[in-house]
PDB file of C-alpha atoms in Angstrom:
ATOM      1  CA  UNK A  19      31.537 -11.378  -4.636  1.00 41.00           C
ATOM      2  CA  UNK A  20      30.331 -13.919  -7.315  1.00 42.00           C
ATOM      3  CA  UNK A  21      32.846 -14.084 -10.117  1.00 42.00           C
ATOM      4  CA  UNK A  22      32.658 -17.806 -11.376  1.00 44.00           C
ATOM      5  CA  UNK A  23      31.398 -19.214 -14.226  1.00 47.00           C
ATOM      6  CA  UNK A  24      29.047 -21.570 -12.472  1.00 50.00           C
ATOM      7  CA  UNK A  25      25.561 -20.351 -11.401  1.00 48.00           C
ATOM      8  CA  UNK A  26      24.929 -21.910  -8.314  1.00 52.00           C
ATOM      9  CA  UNK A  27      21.419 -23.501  -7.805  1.00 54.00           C
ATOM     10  CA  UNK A  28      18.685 -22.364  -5.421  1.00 55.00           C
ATOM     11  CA  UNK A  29      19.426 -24.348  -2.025  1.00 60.00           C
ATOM     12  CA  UNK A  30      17.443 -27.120  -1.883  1.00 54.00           C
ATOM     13  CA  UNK A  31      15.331 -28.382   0.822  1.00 57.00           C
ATOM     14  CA  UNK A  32      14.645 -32.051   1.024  1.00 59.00           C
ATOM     15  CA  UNK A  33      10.643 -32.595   1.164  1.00 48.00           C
ATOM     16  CA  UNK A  34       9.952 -35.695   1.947  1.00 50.00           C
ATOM     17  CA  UNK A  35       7.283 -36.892   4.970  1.00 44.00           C
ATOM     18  CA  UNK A  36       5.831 -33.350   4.708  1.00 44.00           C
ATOM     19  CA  UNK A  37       2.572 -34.090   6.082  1.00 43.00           C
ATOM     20  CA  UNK A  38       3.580 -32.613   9.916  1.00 44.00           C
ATOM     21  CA  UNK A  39       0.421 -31.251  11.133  1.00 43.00           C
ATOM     22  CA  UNK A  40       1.405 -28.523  13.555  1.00 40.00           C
ATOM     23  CA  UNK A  41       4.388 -27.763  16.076  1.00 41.00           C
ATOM     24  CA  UNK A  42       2.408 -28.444  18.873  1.00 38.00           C
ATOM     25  CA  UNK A  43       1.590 -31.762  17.626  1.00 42.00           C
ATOM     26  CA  UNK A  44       5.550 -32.470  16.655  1.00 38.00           C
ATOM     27  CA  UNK A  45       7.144 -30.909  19.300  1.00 36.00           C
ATOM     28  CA  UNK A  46       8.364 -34.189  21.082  1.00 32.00           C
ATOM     29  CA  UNK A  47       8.172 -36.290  17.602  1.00 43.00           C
ATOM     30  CA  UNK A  48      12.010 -37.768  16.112  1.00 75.00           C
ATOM     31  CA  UNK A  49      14.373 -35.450  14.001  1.00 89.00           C
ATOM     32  CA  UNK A  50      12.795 -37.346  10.862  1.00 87.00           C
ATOM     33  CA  UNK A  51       9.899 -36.010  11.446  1.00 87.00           C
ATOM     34  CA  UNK A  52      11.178 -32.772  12.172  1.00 89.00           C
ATOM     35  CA  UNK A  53      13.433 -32.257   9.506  1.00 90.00           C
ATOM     36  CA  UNK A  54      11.175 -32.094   6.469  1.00 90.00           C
ATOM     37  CA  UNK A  55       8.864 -30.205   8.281  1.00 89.00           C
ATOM     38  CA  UNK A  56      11.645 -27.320   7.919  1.00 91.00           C
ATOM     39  CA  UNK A  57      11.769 -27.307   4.183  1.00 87.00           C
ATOM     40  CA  UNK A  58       9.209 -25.347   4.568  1.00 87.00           C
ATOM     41  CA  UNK A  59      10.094 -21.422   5.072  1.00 86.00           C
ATOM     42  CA  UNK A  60       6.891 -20.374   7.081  1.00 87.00           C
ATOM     43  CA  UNK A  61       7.828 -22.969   9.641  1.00 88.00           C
ATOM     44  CA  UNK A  62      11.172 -21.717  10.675  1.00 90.00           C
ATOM     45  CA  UNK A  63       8.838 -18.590  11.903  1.00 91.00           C
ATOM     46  CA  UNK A  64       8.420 -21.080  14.798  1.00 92.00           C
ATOM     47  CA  UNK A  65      10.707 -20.468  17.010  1.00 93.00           C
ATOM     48  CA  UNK A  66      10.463 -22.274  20.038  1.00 93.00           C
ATOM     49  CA  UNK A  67      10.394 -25.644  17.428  1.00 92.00           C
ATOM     50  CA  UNK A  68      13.360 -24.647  15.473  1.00 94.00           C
ATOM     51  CA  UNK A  69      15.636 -24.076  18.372  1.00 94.00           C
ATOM     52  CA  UNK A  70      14.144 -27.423  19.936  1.00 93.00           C
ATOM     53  CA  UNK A  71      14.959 -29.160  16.240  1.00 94.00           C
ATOM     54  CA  UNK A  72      18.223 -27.339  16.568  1.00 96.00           C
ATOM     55  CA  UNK A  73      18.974 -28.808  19.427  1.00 95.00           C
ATOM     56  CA  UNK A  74      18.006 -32.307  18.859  1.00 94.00           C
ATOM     57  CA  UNK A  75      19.842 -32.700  15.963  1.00 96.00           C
ATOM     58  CA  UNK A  76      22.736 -31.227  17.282  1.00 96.00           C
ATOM     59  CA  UNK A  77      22.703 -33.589  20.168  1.00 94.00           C
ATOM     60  CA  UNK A  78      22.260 -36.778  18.024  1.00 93.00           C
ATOM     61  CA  UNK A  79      25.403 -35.694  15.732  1.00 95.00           C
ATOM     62  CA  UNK A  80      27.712 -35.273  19.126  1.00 94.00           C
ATOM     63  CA  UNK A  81      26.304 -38.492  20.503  1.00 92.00           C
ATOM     64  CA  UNK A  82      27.547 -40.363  17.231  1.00 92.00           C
ATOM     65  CA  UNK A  83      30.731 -38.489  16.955  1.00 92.00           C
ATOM     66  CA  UNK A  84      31.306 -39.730  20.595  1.00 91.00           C
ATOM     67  CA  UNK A  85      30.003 -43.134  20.565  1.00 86.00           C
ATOM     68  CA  UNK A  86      28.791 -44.347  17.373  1.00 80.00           C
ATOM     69  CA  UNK A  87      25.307 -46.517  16.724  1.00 74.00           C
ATOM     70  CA  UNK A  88      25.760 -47.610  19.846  1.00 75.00           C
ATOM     71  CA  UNK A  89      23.376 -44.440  21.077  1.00 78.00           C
ATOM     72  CA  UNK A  90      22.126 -42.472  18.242  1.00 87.00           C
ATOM     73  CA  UNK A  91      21.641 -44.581  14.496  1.00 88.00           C
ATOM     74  CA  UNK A  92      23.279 -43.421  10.984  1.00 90.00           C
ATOM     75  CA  UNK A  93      19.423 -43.029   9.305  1.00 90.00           C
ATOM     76  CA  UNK A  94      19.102 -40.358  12.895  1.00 92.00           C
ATOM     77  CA  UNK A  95      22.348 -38.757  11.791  1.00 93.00           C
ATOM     78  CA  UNK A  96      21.440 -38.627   8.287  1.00 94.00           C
ATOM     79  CA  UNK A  97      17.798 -36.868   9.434  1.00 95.00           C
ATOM     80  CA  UNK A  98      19.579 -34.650  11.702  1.00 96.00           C
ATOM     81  CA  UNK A  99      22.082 -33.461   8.873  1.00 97.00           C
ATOM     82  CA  UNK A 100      19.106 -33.124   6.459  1.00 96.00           C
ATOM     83  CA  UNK A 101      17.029 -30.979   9.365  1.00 96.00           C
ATOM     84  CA  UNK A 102      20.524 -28.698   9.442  1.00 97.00           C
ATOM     85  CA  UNK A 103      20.672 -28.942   5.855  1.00 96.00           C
ATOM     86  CA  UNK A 104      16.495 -27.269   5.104  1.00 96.00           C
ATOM     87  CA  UNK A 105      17.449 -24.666   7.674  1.00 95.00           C
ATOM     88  CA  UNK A 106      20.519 -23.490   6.120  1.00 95.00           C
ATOM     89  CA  UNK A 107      18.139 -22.825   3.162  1.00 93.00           C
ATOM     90  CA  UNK A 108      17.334 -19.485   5.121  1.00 94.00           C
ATOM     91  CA  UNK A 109      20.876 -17.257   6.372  1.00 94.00           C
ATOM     92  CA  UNK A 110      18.796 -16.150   9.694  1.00 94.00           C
ATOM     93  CA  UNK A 111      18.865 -19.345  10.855  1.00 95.00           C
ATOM     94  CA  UNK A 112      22.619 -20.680  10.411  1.00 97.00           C
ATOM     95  CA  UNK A 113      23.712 -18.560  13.537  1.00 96.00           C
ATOM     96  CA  UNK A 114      21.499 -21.239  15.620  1.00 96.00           C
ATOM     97  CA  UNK A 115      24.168 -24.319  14.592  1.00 97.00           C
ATOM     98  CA  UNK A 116      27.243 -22.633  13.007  1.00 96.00           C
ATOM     99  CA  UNK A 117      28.930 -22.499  16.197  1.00 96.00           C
ATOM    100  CA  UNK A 118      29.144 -26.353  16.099  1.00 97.00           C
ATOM    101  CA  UNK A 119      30.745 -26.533  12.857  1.00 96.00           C
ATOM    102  CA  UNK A 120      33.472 -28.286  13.959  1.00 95.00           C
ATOM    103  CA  UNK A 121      31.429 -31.161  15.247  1.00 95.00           C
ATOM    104  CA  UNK A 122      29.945 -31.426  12.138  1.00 96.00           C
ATOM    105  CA  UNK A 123      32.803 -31.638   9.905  1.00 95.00           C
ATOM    106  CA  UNK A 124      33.937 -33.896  11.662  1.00 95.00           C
ATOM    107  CA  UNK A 125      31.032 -36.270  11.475  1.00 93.00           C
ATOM    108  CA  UNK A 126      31.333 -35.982   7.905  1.00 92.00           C
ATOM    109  CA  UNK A 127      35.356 -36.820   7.861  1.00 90.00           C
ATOM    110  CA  UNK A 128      34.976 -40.038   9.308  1.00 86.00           C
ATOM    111  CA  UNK A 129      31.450 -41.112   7.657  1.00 87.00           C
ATOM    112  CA  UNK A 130      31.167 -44.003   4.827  1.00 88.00           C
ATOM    113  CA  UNK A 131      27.582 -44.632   5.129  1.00 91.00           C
ATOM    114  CA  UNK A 132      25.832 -43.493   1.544  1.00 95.00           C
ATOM    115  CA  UNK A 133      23.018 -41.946   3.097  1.00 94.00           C
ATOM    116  CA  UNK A 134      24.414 -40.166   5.475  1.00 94.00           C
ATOM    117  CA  UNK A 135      27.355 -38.809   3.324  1.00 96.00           C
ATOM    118  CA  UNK A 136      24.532 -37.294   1.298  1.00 97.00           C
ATOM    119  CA  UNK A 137      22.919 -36.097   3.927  1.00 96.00           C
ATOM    120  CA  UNK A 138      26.073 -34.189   5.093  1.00 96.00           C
ATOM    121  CA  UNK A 139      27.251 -32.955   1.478  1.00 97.00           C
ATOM    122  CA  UNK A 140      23.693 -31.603   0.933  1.00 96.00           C
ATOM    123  CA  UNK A 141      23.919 -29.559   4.360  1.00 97.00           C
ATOM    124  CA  UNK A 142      27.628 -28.488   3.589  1.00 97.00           C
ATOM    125  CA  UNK A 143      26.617 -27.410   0.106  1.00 96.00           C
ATOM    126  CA  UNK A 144      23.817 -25.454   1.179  1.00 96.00           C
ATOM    127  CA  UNK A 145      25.857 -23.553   3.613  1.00 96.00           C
ATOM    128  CA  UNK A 146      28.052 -22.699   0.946  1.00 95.00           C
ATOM    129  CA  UNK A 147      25.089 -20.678  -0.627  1.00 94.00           C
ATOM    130  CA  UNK A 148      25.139 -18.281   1.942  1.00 95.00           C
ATOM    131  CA  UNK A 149      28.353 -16.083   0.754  1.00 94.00           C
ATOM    132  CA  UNK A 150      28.872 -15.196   4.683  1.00 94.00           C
ATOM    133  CA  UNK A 151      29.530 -18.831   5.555  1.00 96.00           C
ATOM    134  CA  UNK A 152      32.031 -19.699   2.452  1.00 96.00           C
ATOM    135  CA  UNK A 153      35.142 -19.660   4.025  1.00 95.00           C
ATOM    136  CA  UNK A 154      33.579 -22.043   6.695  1.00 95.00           C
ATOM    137  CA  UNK A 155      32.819 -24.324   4.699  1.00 96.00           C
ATOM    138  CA  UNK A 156      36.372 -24.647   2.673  1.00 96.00           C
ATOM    139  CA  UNK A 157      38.241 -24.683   5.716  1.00 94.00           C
ATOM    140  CA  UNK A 158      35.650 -27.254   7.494  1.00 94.00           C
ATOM    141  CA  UNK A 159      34.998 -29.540   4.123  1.00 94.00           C
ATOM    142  CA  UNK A 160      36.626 -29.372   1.056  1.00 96.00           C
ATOM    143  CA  UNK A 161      39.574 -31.483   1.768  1.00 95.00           C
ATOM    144  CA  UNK A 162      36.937 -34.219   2.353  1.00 95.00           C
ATOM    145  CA  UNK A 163      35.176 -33.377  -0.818  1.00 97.00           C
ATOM    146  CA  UNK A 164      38.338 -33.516  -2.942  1.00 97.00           C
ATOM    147  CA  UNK A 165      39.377 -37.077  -1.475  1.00 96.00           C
ATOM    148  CA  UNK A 166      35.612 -38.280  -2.226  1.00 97.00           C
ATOM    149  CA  UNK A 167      35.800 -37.280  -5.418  1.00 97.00           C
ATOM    150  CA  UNK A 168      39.332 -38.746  -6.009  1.00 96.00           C
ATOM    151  CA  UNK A 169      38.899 -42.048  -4.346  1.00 96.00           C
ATOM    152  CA  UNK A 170      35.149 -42.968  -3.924  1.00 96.00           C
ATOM    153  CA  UNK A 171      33.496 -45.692  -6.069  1.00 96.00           C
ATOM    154  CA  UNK A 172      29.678 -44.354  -6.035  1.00 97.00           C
ATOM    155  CA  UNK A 173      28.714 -41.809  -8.640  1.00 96.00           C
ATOM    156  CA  UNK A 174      26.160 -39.997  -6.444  1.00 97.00           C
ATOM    157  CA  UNK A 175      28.908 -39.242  -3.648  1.00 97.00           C
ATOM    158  CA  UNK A 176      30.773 -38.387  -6.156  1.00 97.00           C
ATOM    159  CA  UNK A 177      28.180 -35.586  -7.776  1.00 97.00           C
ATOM    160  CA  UNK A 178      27.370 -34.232  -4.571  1.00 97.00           C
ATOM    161  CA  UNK A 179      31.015 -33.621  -3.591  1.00 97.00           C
ATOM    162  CA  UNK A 180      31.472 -32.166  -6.732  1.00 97.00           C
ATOM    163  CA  UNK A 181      28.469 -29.919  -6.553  1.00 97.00           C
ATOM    164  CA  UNK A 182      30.041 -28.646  -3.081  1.00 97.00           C
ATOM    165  CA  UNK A 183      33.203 -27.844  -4.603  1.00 97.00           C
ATOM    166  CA  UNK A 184      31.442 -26.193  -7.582  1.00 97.00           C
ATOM    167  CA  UNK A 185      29.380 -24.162  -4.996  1.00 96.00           C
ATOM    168  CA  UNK A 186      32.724 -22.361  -3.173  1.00 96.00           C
ATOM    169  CA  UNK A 187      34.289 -22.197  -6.159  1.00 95.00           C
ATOM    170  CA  UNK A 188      32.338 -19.522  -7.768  1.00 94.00           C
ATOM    171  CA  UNK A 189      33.295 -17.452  -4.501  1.00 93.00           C
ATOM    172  CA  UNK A 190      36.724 -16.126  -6.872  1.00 90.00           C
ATOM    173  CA  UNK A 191      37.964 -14.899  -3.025  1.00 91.00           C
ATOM    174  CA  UNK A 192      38.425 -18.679  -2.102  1.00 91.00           C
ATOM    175  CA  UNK A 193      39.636 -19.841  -5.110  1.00 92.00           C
ATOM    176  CA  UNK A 194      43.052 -19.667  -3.455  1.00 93.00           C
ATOM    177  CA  UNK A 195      42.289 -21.861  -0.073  1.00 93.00           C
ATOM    178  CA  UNK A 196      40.797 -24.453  -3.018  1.00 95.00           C
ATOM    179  CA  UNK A 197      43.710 -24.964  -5.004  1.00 94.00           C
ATOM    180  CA  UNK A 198      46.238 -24.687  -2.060  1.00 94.00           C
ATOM    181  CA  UNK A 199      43.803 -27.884  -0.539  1.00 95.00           C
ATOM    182  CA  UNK A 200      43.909 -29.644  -4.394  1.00 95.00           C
ATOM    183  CA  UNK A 201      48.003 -29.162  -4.061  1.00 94.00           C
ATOM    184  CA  UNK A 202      47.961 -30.870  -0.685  1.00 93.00           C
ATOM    185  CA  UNK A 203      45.821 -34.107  -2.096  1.00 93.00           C
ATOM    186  CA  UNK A 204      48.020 -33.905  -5.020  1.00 94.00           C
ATOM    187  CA  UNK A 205      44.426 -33.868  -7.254  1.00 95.00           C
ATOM    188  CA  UNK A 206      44.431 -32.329 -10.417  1.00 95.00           C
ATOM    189  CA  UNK A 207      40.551 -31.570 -12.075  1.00 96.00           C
ATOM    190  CA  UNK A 208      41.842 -32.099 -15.676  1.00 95.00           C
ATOM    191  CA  UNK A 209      42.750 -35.799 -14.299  1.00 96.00           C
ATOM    192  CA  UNK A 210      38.917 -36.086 -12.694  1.00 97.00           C
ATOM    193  CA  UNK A 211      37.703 -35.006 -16.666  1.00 96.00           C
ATOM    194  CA  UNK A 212      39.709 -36.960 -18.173  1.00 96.00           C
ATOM    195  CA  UNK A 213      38.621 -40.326 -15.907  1.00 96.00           C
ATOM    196  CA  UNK A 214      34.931 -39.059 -16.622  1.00 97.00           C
ATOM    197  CA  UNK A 215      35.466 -38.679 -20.174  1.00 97.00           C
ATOM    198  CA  UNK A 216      36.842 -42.282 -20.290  1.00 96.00           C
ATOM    199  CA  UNK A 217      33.628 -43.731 -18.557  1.00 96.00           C
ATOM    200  CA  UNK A 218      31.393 -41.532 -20.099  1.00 96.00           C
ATOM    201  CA  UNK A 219      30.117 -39.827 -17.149  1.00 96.00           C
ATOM    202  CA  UNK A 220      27.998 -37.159 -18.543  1.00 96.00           C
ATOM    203  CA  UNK A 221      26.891 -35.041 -14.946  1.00 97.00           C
ATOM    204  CA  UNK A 222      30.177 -35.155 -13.622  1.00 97.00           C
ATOM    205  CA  UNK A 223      32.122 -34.198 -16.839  1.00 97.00           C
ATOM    206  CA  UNK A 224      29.269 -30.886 -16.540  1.00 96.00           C
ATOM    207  CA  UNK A 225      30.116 -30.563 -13.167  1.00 97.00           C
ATOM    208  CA  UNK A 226      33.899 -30.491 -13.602  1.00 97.00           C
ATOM    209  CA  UNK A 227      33.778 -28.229 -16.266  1.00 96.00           C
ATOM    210  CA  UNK A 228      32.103 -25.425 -14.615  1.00 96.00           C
ATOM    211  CA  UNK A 229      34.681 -26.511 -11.363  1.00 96.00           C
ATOM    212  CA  UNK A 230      37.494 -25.984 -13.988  1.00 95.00           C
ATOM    213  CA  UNK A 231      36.188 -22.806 -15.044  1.00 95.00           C
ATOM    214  CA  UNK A 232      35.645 -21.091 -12.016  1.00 94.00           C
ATOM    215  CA  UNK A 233      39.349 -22.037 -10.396  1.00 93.00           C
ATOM    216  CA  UNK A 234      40.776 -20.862 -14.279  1.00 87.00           C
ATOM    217  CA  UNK A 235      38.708 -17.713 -13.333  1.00 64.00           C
ATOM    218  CA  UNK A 236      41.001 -16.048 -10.841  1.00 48.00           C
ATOM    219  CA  UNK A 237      43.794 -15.662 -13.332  1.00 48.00           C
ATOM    220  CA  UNK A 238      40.987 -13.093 -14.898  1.00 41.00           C
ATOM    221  CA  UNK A 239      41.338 -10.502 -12.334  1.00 37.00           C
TER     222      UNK A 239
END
Protein backbone atom coordinates (compact mmCIF):
# COMPACT_ATOMS: atom_id res chain seq x y z
CA UNK A 1 0.00 0.00 0.00
CA UNK A 2 1.00 3.61 -1.02
CA UNK A 3 1.73 5.64 2.08
CA UNK A 4 4.53 8.16 0.95
CA UNK A 5 4.51 11.53 0.38
CA UNK A 6 5.77 11.32 -3.15
CA UNK A 7 3.31 10.71 -6.04
CA UNK A 8 5.01 8.62 -8.29
CA UNK A 9 4.80 9.52 -12.07
CA UNK A 10 3.05 7.58 -14.82
CA UNK A 11 5.83 5.05 -16.19
CA UNK A 12 7.28 6.37 -18.99
CA UNK A 13 7.94 4.85 -22.25
CA UNK A 14 10.78 6.14 -24.31
CA UNK A 15 9.36 7.12 -27.96
CA UNK A 16 11.84 7.68 -30.02
CA UNK A 17 12.25 5.98 -33.85
CA UNK A 18 8.49 5.28 -33.63
CA UNK A 19 7.86 5.04 -37.18
CA UNK A 20 7.92 0.81 -37.16
CA UNK A 21 5.52 -0.07 -39.77
CA UNK A 22 4.20 -3.46 -38.77
CA UNK A 23 5.53 -6.70 -36.87
CA UNK A 24 5.78 -8.53 -39.83
CA UNK A 25 7.94 -6.03 -41.34
CA UNK A 26 10.22 -5.79 -37.89
CA UNK A 27 10.23 -9.11 -36.90
CA UNK A 28 13.99 -9.82 -37.77
CA UNK A 29 14.93 -5.87 -37.47
CA UNK A 30 17.69 -4.86 -34.23
CA UNK A 31 16.38 -4.32 -30.57
CA UNK A 32 16.56 -0.44 -31.49
CA UNK A 33 14.16 -0.79 -33.65
CA UNK A 34 12.18 -2.90 -31.59
CA UNK A 35 12.23 -1.18 -28.51
CA UNK A 36 10.35 2.02 -29.26
CA UNK A 37 8.04 0.22 -31.16
CA UNK A 38 6.83 -1.12 -27.56
CA UNK A 39 6.06 2.23 -26.09
CA UNK A 40 3.25 1.76 -27.65
CA UNK A 41 0.45 -0.31 -25.59
CA UNK A 42 -1.53 -1.78 -28.64
CA UNK A 43 1.68 -3.38 -29.77
CA UNK A 44 2.44 -5.52 -26.83
CA UNK A 45 -1.07 -7.23 -28.06
CA UNK A 46 1.48 -8.86 -30.42
CA UNK A 47 2.54 -11.60 -29.05
CA UNK A 48 4.62 -13.63 -31.05
CA UNK A 49 6.89 -10.04 -31.45
CA UNK A 50 7.03 -9.30 -27.84
CA UNK A 51 8.26 -12.65 -26.74
CA UNK A 52 10.74 -12.52 -29.86
CA UNK A 53 11.80 -8.74 -28.48
CA UNK A 54 11.88 -10.43 -25.14
CA UNK A 55 14.11 -12.66 -26.10
CA UNK A 56 16.50 -10.67 -28.05
CA UNK A 57 17.08 -8.32 -25.59
CA UNK A 58 17.49 -10.70 -23.05
CA UNK A 59 20.12 -12.46 -25.03
CA UNK A 60 22.15 -9.27 -25.85
CA UNK A 61 22.23 -8.30 -21.93
CA UNK A 62 23.72 -12.04 -21.04
CA UNK A 63 26.09 -11.81 -23.97
CA UNK A 64 27.55 -8.46 -22.44
CA UNK A 65 27.42 -9.61 -18.92
CA UNK A 66 29.55 -12.59 -20.23
CA UNK A 67 31.81 -11.04 -22.63
CA UNK A 68 31.57 -7.44 -22.95
CA UNK A 69 31.61 -5.28 -26.51
CA UNK A 70 33.44 -7.81 -27.68
CA UNK A 71 29.88 -9.53 -28.94
CA UNK A 72 26.99 -7.39 -28.21
CA UNK A 73 27.73 -3.13 -28.07
CA UNK A 74 26.76 -0.74 -24.95
CA UNK A 75 24.21 1.51 -27.46
CA UNK A 76 22.57 -2.62 -28.02
CA UNK A 77 22.52 -2.94 -24.25
CA UNK A 78 21.21 0.40 -23.70
CA UNK A 79 18.22 -0.45 -26.54
CA UNK A 80 17.68 -3.70 -25.00
CA UNK A 81 17.24 -2.14 -21.39
CA UNK A 82 15.01 0.60 -22.91
CA UNK A 83 12.83 -2.33 -24.91
CA UNK A 84 12.57 -4.01 -21.10
CA UNK A 85 12.06 -0.71 -19.76
CA UNK A 86 8.48 0.31 -22.40
CA UNK A 87 7.28 -3.17 -21.53
CA UNK A 88 7.41 -2.88 -17.91
CA UNK A 89 5.06 0.10 -18.59
CA UNK A 90 2.26 -2.69 -18.72
CA UNK A 91 2.33 -5.43 -15.31
CA UNK A 92 1.12 -8.36 -17.87
CA UNK A 93 4.13 -8.28 -19.45
CA UNK A 94 6.96 -8.25 -16.61
CA UNK A 95 6.36 -12.09 -16.02
CA UNK A 96 8.04 -12.51 -19.68
CA UNK A 97 11.71 -11.08 -18.21
CA UNK A 98 11.39 -10.95 -14.38
CA UNK A 99 12.78 -14.26 -14.06
CA UNK A 100 16.14 -12.84 -15.31
CA UNK A 101 16.35 -10.20 -12.84
CA UNK A 102 19.38 -11.19 -11.60
CA UNK A 103 21.14 -10.85 -14.90
CA UNK A 104 19.98 -7.61 -15.13
CA UNK A 105 21.03 -6.16 -11.97
CA UNK A 106 23.88 -7.19 -12.51
CA UNK A 107 24.47 -5.51 -15.81
CA UNK A 108 23.59 -2.45 -14.15
CA UNK A 109 26.21 -3.02 -11.04
CA UNK A 110 29.09 -3.09 -13.12
CA UNK A 111 27.96 -0.41 -15.92
CA UNK A 112 29.67 3.26 -16.23
CA UNK A 113 28.56 4.02 -19.63
CA UNK A 114 25.97 7.25 -19.37
CA UNK A 115 23.65 5.93 -21.73
CA UNK A 116 23.32 2.82 -20.74
CA UNK A 117 23.10 3.61 -16.94
CA UNK A 118 20.02 5.54 -18.01
CA UNK A 119 18.80 3.10 -19.89
CA UNK A 120 18.94 0.64 -16.90
CA UNK A 121 17.66 3.20 -14.11
CA UNK A 122 14.69 4.01 -16.42
CA UNK A 123 13.81 0.13 -16.70
CA UNK A 124 14.50 -0.40 -12.86
CA UNK A 125 12.34 2.59 -12.03
CA UNK A 126 9.57 1.55 -14.05
CA UNK A 127 9.46 -1.80 -12.48
CA UNK A 128 9.20 -0.19 -9.32
CA UNK A 129 5.72 1.18 -10.49
CA UNK A 130 4.26 -2.02 -10.47
CA UNK A 131 3.67 -2.46 -6.47
CA UNK A 132 4.02 -6.46 -7.12
CA UNK A 133 7.62 -6.09 -8.27
CA UNK A 134 8.87 -3.53 -5.34
CA UNK A 135 10.67 -5.68 -3.26
CA UNK A 136 12.53 -6.88 -6.47
CA UNK A 137 13.67 -4.08 -7.26
CA UNK A 138 15.20 -2.94 -3.63
CA UNK A 139 16.79 -6.10 -3.17
CA UNK A 140 18.13 -6.20 -7.00
CA UNK A 141 19.03 -2.18 -7.19
CA UNK A 142 18.99 0.17 -4.63
CA UNK A 143 22.35 -0.39 -3.19
CA UNK A 144 23.55 0.67 -6.69
CA UNK A 145 21.30 3.63 -6.71
CA UNK A 146 22.46 4.89 -3.30
CA UNK A 147 26.31 4.61 -4.32
CA UNK A 148 25.37 6.57 -7.70
CA UNK A 149 23.91 9.06 -5.99
CA UNK A 150 26.71 9.32 -3.34
CA UNK A 151 29.68 9.10 -5.57
CA UNK A 152 28.77 9.90 -9.26
CA UNK A 153 29.83 13.20 -10.93
CA UNK A 154 26.88 13.55 -13.67
CA UNK A 155 23.68 15.21 -12.57
CA UNK A 156 21.40 13.15 -14.84
CA UNK A 157 22.68 9.73 -13.24
CA UNK A 158 22.29 11.26 -10.42
CA UNK A 159 18.32 12.31 -10.96
CA UNK A 160 17.48 9.11 -12.30
CA UNK A 161 18.91 7.17 -9.32
CA UNK A 162 17.21 9.39 -7.23
CA UNK A 163 13.90 9.10 -8.99
CA UNK A 164 14.33 5.14 -8.44
CA UNK A 165 14.82 5.52 -4.89
CA UNK A 166 11.92 8.02 -4.67
CA UNK A 167 9.77 5.41 -6.59
CA UNK A 168 10.24 2.36 -3.72
CA UNK A 169 10.19 4.65 -1.24
CA UNK A 170 6.63 5.58 -1.29
CA UNK A 171 6.04 1.66 -0.88
CA UNK A 172 6.03 2.56 3.41
CA UNK A 173 6.42 -1.65 3.52
CA UNK A 174 10.06 -1.23 2.14
CA UNK A 175 10.96 1.64 3.82
CA UNK A 176 12.81 -0.70 6.18
CA UNK A 177 15.05 -2.80 3.46
CA UNK A 178 15.90 1.14 2.28
CA UNK A 179 17.29 2.46 5.28
CA UNK A 180 18.91 -0.88 6.46
CA UNK A 181 20.80 -0.55 2.61
CA UNK A 182 21.50 3.55 3.44
CA UNK A 183 23.12 2.14 6.98
CA UNK A 184 25.29 -0.29 5.06
CA UNK A 185 26.72 2.64 2.52
CA UNK A 186 26.95 4.71 5.53
CA UNK A 187 24.72 7.54 3.31
CA UNK A 188 22.72 9.85 5.05
CA UNK A 189 19.86 11.95 2.65
CA UNK A 190 20.14 15.11 4.86
CA UNK A 191 24.02 14.99 3.71
CA UNK A 192 22.79 14.51 -0.24
CA UNK A 193 20.42 17.99 0.59
CA UNK A 194 22.71 19.60 2.10
CA UNK A 195 25.55 19.01 -0.94
CA UNK A 196 22.56 20.04 -3.33
CA UNK A 197 21.71 22.99 -1.43
CA UNK A 198 25.41 24.08 -1.60
CA UNK A 199 25.49 23.76 -5.51
CA UNK A 200 22.22 24.88 -6.01
CA UNK A 201 20.80 21.88 -7.51
CA UNK A 202 17.21 22.66 -7.79
CA UNK A 203 15.67 18.90 -9.23
CA UNK A 204 17.63 17.00 -6.96
CA UNK A 205 17.03 19.12 -3.77
CA UNK A 206 12.92 18.31 -5.04
CA UNK A 207 13.79 14.94 -5.43
CA UNK A 208 15.43 14.46 -2.03
CA UNK A 209 12.87 16.08 -0.30
CA UNK A 210 10.04 13.96 -1.25
CA UNK A 211 12.91 10.82 -0.66
CA UNK A 212 13.23 12.37 2.89
CA UNK A 213 9.67 12.48 3.38
CA UNK A 214 8.61 9.24 2.47
CA UNK A 215 11.54 7.28 4.66
CA UNK A 216 10.37 10.04 7.74
CA UNK A 217 6.91 8.52 6.84
CA UNK A 218 7.13 5.15 8.51
CA UNK A 219 7.59 6.63 11.94
CA UNK A 220 3.72 7.76 11.11
CA UNK A 221 2.25 4.43 11.46
Amino acid sequence: MYFGFWKRKKCIPDLQKRHVKTSSKVGMSTIGVLAPYFAFKESVQDKKLLQRGVALAIDAIQQHNRFGERDVSESEVAAAFTLLSNISCYPECIPLFIDHIDELAFAMDRCSDTTLLLSELRFFSNLSLTEKYVPTVVTSCVSKAISLVENDSREIVRLNALRLLVNVSSFQFCNDNIKKEFLNKGSEVSEWKHRAIRNDRHDEIEKLTYLENNLKSIDSY
